mmCIF file of C-alpha atoms in Angstrom:
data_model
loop_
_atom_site.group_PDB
_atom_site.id
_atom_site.type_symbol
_atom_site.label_atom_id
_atom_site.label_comp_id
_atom_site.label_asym_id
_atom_site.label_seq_id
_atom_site.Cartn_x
_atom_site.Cartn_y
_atom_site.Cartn_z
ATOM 1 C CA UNK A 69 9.767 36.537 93.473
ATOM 2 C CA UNK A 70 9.136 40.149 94.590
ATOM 3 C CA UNK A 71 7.060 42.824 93.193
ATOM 4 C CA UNK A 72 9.207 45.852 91.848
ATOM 5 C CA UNK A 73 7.700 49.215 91.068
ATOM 6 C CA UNK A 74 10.872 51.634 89.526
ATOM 7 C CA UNK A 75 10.508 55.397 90.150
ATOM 8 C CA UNK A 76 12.774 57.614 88.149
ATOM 9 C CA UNK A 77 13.082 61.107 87.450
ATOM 10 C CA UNK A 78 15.245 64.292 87.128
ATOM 11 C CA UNK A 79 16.058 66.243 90.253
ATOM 12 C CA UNK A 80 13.736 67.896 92.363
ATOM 13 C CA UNK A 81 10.579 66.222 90.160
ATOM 14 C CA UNK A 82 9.147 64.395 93.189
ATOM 15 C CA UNK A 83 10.314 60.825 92.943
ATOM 16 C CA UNK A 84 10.524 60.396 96.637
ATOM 17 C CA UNK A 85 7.134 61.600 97.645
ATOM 18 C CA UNK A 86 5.969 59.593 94.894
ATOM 19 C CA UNK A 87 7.656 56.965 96.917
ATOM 20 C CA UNK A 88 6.340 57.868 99.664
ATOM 21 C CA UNK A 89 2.814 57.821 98.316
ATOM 22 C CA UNK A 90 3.384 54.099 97.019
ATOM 23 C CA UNK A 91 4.262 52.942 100.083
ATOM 24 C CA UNK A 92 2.386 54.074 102.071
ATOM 25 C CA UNK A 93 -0.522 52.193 99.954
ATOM 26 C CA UNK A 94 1.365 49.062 99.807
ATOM 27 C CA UNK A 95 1.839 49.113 103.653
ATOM 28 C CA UNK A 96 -2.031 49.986 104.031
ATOM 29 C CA UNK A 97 -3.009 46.565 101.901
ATOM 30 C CA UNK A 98 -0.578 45.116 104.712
ATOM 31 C CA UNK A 99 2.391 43.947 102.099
ATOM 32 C CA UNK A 100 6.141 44.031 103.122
ATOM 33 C CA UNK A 101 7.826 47.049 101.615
ATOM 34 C CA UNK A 102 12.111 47.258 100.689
ATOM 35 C CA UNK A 103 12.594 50.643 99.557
ATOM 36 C CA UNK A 104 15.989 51.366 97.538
ATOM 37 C CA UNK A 105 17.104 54.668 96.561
ATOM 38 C CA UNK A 106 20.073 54.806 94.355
ATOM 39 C CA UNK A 107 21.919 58.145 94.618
ATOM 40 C CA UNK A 108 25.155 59.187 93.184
ATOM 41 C CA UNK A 109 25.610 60.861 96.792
ATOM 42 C CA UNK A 110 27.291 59.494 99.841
ATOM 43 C CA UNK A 111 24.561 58.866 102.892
ATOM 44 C CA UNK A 112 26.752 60.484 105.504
ATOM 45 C CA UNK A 113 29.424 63.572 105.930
ATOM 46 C CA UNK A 114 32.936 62.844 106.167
ATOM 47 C CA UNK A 115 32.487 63.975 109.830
ATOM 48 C CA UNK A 116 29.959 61.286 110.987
ATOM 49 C CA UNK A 117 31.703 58.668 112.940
ATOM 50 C CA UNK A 118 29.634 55.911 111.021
ATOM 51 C CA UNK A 119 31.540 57.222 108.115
ATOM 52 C CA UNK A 120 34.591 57.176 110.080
ATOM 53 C CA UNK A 121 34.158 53.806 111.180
ATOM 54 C CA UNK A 122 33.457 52.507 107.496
ATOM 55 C CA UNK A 123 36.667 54.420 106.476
ATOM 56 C CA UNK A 124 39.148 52.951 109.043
ATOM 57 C CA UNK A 125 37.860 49.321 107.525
ATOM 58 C CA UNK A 126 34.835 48.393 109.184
ATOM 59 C CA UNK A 127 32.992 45.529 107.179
ATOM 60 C CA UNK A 128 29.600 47.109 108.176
ATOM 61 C CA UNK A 129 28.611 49.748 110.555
ATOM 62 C CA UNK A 130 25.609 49.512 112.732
ATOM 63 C CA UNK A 131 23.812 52.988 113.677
ATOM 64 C CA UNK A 132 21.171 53.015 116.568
ATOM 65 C CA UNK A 133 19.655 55.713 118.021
ATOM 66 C CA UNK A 134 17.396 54.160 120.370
ATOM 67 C CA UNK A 135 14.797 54.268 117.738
ATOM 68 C CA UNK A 136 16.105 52.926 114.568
ATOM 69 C CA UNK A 137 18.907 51.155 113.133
ATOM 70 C CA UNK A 138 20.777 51.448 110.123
ATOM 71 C CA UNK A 139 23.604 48.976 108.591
ATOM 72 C CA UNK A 140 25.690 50.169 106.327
ATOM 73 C CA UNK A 141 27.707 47.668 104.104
ATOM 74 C CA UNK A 142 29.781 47.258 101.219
ATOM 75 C CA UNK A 143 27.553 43.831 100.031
ATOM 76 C CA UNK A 144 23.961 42.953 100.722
ATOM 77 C CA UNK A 145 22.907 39.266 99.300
ATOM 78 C CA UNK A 146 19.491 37.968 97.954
ATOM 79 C CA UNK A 147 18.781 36.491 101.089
ATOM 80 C CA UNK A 148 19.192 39.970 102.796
ATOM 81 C CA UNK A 149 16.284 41.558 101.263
ATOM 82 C CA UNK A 150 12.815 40.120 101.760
ATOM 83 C CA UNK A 151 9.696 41.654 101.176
ATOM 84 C CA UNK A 152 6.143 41.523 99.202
ATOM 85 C CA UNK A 153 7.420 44.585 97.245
ATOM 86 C CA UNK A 154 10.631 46.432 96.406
ATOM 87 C CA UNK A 155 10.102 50.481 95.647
ATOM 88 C CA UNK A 156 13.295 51.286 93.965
ATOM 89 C CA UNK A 157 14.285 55.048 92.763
ATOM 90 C CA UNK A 158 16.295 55.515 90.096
ATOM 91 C CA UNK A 159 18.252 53.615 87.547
ATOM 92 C CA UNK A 160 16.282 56.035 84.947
ATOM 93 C CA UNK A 161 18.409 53.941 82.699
ATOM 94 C CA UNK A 162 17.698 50.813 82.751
ATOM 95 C CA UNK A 163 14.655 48.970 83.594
ATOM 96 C CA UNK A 164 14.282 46.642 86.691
ATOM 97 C CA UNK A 165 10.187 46.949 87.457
ATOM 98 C CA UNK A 166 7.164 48.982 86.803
ATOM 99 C CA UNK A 167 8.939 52.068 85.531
ATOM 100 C CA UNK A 168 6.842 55.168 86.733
ATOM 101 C CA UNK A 169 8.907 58.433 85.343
ATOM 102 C CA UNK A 170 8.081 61.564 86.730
ATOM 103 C CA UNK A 171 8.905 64.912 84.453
ATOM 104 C CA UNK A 172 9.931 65.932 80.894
ATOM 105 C CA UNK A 173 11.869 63.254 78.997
ATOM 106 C CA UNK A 174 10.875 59.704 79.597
ATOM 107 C CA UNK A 175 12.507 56.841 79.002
ATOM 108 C CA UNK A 176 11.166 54.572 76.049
ATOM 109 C CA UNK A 177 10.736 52.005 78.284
ATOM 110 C CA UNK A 178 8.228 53.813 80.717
ATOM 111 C CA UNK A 179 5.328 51.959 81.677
ATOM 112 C CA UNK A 180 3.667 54.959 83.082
ATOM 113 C CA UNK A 181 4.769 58.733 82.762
ATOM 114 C CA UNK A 182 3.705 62.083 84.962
ATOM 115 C CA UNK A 183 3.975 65.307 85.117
ATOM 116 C CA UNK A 184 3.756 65.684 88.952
ATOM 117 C CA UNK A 185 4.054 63.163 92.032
ATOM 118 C CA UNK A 186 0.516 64.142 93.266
ATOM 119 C CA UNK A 187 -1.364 62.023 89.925
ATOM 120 C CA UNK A 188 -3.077 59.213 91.021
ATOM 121 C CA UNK A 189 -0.941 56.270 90.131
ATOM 122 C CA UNK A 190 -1.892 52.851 89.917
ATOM 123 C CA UNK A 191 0.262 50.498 91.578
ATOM 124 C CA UNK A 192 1.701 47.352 89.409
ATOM 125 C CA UNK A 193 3.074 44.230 90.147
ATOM 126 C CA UNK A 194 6.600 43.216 87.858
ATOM 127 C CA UNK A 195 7.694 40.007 89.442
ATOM 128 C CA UNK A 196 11.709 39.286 89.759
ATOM 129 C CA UNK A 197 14.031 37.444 91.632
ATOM 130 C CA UNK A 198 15.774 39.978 94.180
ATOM 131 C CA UNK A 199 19.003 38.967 92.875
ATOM 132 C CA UNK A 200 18.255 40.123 89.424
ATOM 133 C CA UNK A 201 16.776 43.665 91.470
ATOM 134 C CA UNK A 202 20.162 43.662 93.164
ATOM 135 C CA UNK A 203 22.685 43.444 90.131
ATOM 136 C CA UNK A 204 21.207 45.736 88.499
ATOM 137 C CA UNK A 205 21.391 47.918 91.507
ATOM 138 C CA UNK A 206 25.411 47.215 91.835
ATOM 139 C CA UNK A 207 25.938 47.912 88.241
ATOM 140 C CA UNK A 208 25.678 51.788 89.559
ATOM 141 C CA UNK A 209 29.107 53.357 89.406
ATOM 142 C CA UNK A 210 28.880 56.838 90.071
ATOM 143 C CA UNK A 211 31.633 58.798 88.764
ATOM 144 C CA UNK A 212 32.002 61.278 92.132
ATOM 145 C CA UNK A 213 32.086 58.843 94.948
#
C-alpha cells in the first residue's frame, strides 16, 4: 500500500508548488516520493527527437542528459511504481487520495480546501494499492491529444 495525497486545482492556482512544498516535506522525513502530474498536454514538441522516436513506433524512449533520465511509455505496471508516497496532481474529478483543492470551486469530495499554495497544509496518509492509483490515472482521456 502507498500513501496518496491528490492535489487539484484550476489553472495557474498553484498546484505544483503546492507539490513542491509536499514533497519536499515528505523527502525531509526521509520517505520515497512518486510524483504524477496528469495534464491534458503533451510533455514534448513535435520537434523533439524523443517525440520523434515515440512517433516512428518506439515502445519507450529513454532521455539522458548526463544528469537525469526520463522514460517515456505508453504502459507503466504496479510493479513500476514504488514508493512510501505518491503526490498526484489532478484528476479534480475523481478522488484517488487526500484531496487538497486549491482555489474557488471545490470538489464535494475535498478533504482539505485553500485559497493559496503558501497555507500551511498538513500532510495525510490515504493508503491504496498503486494499481488502483494507476487506473484511475489511465481512465484520463483528454480530448486534444
Amino acid at each position: 500500500m502507498t500513501c496518496v495525497v491528490q492535489i487539484t486545482g484550476g489553472k495557474d492556482v498553484g498546484k505544483t508548488a503546492l507539490a513542491e512544498r509536499v514533497i519536499r516535506r515528505l523527502k525531509e522525513g526521509g520517505y520515497t516520493v512518486v510524483a504524477i502530474k496528469v495534464s491534458h498536454h503533451d510533455p514534448e514538441p513535435p520537434t523533439k527527437d524523443t517525440r520523434r522516436l515515440r512517433e516512428a513506433g518506439a515502445d519507450r524512449v529513454l532521455f539522458y542528459n548526463g544528469e537525469i533520465y526520463v522514460l517515456y511509455t505508453r504502459a507503466v505496471s504496479c510493479g513500476d511504481i514504488d514508493a512510501d508516497y505518491v503526490v498526484l496532481e489532478g484528476l479534480r474529478d475523481r478522488k484517488v487520495g487526500y484531496k487538497i483543492h486549491i482555489g474557488p470551486d471545490p470538489p464535494p469530495d475535498a478533504d482539505l480546501v485553500l485559497t493559496t499554495p503558501n497555507e500551511e497544509v498538513e500532510i495525510r496518509c490515504v493508503k491504496k494499492e498503486i494499481c488502483e492509483v494507476l487506473a484511475q490515472v489511465s481512465q484520463h482521456k483528454p480530448k486534444n491529444l
